[in-house]
PDB file of C-alpha atoms in Angstrom:
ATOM      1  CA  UNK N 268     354.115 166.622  54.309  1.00  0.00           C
ATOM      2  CA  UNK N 269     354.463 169.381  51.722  1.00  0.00           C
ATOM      3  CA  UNK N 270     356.998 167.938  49.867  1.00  0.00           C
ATOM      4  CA  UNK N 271     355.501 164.195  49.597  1.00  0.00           C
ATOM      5  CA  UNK N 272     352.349 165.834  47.829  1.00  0.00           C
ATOM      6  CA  UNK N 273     354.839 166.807  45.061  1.00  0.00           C
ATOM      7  CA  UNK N 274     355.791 163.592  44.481  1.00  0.00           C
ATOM      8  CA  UNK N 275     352.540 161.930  44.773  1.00  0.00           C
ATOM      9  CA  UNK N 276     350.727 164.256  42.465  1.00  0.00           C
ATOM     10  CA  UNK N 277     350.315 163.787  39.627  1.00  0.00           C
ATOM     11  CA  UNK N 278     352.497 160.496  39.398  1.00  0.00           C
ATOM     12  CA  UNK N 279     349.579 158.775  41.441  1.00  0.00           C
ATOM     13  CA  UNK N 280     346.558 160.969  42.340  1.00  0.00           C
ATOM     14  CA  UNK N 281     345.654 163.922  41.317  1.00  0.00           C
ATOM     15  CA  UNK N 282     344.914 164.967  44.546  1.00  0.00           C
ATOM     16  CA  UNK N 283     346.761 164.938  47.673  1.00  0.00           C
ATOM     17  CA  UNK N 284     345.570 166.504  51.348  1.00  0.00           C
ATOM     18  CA  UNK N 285     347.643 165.465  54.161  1.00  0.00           C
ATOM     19  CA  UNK N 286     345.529 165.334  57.489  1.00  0.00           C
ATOM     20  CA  UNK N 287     347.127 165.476  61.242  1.00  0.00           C
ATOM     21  CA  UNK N 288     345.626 164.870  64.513  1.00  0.00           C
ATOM     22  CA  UNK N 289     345.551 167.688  66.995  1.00  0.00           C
ATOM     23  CA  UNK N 290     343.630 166.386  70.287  1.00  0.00           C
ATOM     24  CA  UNK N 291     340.041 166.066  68.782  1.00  0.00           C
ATOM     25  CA  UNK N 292     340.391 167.671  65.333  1.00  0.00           C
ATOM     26  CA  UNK N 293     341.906 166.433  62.284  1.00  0.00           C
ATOM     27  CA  UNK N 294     343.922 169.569  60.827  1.00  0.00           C
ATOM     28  CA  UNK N 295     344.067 170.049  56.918  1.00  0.00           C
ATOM     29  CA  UNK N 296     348.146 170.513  56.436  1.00  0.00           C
ATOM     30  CA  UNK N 297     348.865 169.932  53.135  1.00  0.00           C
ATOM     31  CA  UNK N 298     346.711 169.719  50.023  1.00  0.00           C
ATOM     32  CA  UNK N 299     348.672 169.487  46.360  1.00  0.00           C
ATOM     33  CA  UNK N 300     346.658 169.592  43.196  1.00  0.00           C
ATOM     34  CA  UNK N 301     348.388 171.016  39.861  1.00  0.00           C
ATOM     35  CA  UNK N 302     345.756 173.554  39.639  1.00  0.00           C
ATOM     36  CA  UNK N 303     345.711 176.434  42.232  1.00  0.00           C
ATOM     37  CA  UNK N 304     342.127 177.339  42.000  1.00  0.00           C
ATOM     38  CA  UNK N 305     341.088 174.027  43.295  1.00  0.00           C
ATOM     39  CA  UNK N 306     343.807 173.622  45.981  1.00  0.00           C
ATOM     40  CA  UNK N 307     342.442 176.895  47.444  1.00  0.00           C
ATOM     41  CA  UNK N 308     339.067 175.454  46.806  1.00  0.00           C
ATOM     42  CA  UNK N 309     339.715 172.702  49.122  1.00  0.00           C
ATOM     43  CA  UNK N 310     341.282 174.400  51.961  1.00  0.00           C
ATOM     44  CA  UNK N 311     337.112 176.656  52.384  1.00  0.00           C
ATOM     45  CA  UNK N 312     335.637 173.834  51.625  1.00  0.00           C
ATOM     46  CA  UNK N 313     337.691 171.795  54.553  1.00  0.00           C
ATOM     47  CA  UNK N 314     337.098 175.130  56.613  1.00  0.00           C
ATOM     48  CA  UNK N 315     333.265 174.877  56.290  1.00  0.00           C
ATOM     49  CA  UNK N 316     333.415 171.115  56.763  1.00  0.00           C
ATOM     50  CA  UNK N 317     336.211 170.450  59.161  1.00  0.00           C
ATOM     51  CA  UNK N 318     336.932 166.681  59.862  1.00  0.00           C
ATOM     52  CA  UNK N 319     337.000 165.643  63.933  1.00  0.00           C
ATOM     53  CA  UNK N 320     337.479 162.983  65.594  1.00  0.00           C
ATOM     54  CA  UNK N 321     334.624 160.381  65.771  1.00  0.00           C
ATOM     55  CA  UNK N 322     333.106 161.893  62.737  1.00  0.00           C
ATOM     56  CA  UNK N 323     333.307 158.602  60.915  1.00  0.00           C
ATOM     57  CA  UNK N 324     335.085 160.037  58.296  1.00  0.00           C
ATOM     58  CA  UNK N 325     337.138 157.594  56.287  1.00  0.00           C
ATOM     59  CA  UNK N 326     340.327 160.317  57.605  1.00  0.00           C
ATOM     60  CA  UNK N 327     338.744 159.427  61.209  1.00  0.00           C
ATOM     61  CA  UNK N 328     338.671 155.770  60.437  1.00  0.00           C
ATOM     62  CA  UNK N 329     342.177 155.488  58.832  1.00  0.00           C
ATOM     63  CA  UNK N 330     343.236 157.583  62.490  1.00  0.00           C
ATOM     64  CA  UNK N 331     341.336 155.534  64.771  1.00  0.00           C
ATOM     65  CA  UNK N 332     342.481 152.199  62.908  1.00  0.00           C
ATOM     66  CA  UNK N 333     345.576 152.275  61.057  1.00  0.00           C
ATOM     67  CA  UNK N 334     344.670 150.473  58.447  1.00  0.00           C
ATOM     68  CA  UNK N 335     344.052 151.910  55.036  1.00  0.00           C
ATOM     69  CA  UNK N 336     340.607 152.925  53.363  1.00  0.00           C
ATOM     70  CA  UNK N 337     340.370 152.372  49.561  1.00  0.00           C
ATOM     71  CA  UNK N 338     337.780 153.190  47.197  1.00  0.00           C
ATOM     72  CA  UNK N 339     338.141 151.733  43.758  1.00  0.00           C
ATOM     73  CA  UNK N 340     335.401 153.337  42.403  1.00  0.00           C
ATOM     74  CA  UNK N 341     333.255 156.532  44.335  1.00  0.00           C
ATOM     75  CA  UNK N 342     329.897 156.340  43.429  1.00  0.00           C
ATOM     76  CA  UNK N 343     327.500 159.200  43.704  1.00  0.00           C
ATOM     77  CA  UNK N 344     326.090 156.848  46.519  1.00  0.00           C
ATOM     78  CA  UNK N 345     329.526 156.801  48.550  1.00  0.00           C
ATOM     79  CA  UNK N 346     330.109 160.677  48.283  1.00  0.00           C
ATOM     80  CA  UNK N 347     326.538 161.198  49.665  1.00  0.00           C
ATOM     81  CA  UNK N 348     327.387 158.824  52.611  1.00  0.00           C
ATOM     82  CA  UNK N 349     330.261 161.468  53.290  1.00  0.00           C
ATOM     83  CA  UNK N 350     328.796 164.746  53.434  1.00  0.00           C
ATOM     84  CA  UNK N 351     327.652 166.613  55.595  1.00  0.00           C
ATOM     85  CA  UNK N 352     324.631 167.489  54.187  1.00  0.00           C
ATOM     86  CA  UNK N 353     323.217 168.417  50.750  1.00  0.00           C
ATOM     87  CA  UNK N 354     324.838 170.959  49.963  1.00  0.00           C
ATOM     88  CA  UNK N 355     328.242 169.845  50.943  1.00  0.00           C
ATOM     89  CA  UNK N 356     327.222 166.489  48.620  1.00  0.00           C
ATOM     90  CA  UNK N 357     326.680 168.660  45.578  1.00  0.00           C
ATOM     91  CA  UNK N 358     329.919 170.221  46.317  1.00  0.00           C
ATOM     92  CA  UNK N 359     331.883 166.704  46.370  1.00  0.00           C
ATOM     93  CA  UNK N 360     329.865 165.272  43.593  1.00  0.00           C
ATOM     94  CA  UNK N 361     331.408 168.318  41.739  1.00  0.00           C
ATOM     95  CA  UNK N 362     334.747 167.663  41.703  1.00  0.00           C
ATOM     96  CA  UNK N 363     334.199 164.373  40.429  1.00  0.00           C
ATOM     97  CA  UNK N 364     336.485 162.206  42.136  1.00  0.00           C
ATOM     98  CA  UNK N 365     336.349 158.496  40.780  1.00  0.00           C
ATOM     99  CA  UNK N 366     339.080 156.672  43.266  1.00  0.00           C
ATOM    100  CA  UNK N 367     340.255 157.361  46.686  1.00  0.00           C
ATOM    101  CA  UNK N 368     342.498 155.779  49.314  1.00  0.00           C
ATOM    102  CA  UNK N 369     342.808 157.173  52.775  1.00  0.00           C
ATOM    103  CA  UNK N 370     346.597 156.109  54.128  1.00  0.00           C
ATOM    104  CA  UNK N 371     347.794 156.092  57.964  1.00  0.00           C
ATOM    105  CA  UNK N 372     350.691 158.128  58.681  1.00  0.00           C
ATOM    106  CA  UNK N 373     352.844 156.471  60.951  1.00  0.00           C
ATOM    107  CA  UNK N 374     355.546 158.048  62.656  1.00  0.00           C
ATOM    108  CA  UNK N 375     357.232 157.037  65.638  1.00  0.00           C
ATOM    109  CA  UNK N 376     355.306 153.862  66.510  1.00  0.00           C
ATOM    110  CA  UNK N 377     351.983 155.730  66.810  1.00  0.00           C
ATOM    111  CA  UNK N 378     349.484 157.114  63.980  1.00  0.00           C
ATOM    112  CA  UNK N 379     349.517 160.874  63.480  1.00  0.00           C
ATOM    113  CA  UNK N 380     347.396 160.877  60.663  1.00  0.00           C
ATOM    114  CA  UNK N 381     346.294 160.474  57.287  1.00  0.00           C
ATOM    115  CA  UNK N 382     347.194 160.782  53.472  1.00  0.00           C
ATOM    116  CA  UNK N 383     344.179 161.336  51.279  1.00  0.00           C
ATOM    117  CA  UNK N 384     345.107 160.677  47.490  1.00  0.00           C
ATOM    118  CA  UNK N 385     342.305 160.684  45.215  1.00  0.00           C
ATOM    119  CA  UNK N 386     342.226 160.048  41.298  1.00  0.00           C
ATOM    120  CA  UNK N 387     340.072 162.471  39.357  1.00  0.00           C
ATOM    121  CA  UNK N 388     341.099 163.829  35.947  1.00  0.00           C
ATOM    122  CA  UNK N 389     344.026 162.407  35.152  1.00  0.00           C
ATOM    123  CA  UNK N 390     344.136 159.974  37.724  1.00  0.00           C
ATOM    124  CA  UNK N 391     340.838 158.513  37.687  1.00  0.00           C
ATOM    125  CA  UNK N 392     341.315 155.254  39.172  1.00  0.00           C
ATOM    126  CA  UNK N 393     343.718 154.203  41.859  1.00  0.00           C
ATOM    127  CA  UNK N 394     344.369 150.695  41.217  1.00  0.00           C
ATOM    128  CA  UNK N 395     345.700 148.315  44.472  1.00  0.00           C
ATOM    129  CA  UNK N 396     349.432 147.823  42.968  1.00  0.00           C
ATOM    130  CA  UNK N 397     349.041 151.825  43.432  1.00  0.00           C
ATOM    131  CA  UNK N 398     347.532 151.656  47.074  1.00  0.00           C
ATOM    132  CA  UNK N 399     351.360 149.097  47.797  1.00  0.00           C
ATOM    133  CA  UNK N 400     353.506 152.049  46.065  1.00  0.00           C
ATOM    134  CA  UNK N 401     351.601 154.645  48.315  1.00  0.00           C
ATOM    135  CA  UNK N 402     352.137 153.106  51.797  1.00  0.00           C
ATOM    136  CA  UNK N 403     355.736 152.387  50.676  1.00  0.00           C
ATOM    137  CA  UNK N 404     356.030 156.166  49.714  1.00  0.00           C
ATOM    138  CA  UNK N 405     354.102 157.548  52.995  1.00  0.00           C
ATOM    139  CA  UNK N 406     356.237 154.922  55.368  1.00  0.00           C
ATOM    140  CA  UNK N 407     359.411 156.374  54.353  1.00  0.00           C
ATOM    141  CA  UNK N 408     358.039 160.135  54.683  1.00  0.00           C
ATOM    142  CA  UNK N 409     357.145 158.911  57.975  1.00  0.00           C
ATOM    143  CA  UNK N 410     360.519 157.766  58.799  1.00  0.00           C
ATOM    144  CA  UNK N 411     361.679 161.186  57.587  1.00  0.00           C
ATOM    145  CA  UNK N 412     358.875 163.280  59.521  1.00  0.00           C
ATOM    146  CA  UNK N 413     359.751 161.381  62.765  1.00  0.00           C
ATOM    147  CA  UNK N 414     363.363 161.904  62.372  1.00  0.00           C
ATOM    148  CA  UNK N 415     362.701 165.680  62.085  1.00  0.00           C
ATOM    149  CA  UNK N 416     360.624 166.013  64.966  1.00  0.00           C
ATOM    150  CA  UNK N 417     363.158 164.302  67.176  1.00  0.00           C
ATOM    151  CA  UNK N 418     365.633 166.630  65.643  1.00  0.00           C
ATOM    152  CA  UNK N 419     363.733 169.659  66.161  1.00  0.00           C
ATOM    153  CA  UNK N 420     362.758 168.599  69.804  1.00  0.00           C
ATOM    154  CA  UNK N 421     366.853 168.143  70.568  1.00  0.00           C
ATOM    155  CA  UNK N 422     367.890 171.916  70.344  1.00  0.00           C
ATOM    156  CA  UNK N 423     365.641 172.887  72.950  1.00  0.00           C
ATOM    157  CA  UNK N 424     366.176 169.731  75.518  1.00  0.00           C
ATOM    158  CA  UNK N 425     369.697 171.091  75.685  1.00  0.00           C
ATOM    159  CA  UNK N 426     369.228 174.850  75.931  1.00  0.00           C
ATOM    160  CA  UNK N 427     367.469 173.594  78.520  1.00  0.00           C
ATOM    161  CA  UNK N 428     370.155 171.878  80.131  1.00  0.00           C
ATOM    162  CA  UNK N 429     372.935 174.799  79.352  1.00  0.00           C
ATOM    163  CA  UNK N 430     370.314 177.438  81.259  1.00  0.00           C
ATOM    164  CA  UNK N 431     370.149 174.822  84.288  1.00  0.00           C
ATOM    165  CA  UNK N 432     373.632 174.300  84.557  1.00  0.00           C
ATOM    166  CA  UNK N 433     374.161 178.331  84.253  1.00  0.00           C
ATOM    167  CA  UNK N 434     373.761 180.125  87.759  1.00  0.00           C
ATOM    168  CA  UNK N 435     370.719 182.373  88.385  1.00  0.00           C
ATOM    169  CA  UNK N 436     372.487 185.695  88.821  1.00  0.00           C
ATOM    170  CA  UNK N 437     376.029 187.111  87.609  1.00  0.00           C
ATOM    171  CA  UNK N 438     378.473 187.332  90.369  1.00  0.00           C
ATOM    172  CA  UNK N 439     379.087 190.906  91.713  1.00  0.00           C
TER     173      UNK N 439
END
């Protein structure tokens, strides 16, 4: 997840936060932007606002659905829609973002979560030959992220085995 940020930003977006479900919440994993100041920005601000499950979110809708959310253009209108509250709007109207698209992140048949790339400065607008590029990108993270985990989950399956197989004590 932190590597696919790299490539995404700034090529695509300017910003990239990778999302993953854990039971009810959605967990902040990743977030790339080329400036540090707002990448540490955005891990508070997701820590004062966290995203949950049946928040209707658009991270929460891309989750629940699997299907992509796109936003050619984010009016102040949209962003207020979003927030939490006025203060939190102020905050997103702030950082001016002008195009977003939410992305499912597949992995092993089932949706674990979701890629948030929005354009901004550089970026501004995410066109939809850009949204076809993204999913193609995220898919084949996917693949990669799911191959991993199956990897990671081997060792232990046979340690587990080997200590069965092993007697309980030492003979005398």
């Amino acid at each position: 997840l932190y590597a696919l940020g790299d490539i995404i930003v700034p090529a695509l977006g300017d910003w990239y936060l990778a999302y993953v479900r854990d039971g009810e919440r959605i967990a902040l994993k990743s977030v790339v932007h080329r400036q540090p100041a707002k990448r540490d920005f955005a891990w508070t601000l997701e820590r004062e606002y966290p995203h949950a499950m049946g928040d209707g979110s658009p991270i929460d809708r891309v989750i629940a659905s699997g299907e992509v959310v796109y936003a050619a253009d984010v009016t102040p209108e949209l962003v207020a829609s979003l927030a939490c509250g006025p203060h939190h709007a102020a905050i997103l109207a702030a950082l001016n973002f002008r195009s977003a698209a939410a992305m499912p992140f597949v992995a092993g048949g089932e949706v674990r979560g979701a890629i948030l790339v929005l354009g901004a400065e550089t970026r501004p607008h995410l066109q939809p030959n850009d949204i076809a590029v993204l999913q193609r990108i995220i898919d084949r993270a996917a693949t990669a992220y799911h191959a991993a985990t199956l990897i990671e989950r081997e060792p232990s399956v046979t340690s587990g085995l080997q200590r069965a197989l092993l007697p309980g004590m030492l003979p005398a």
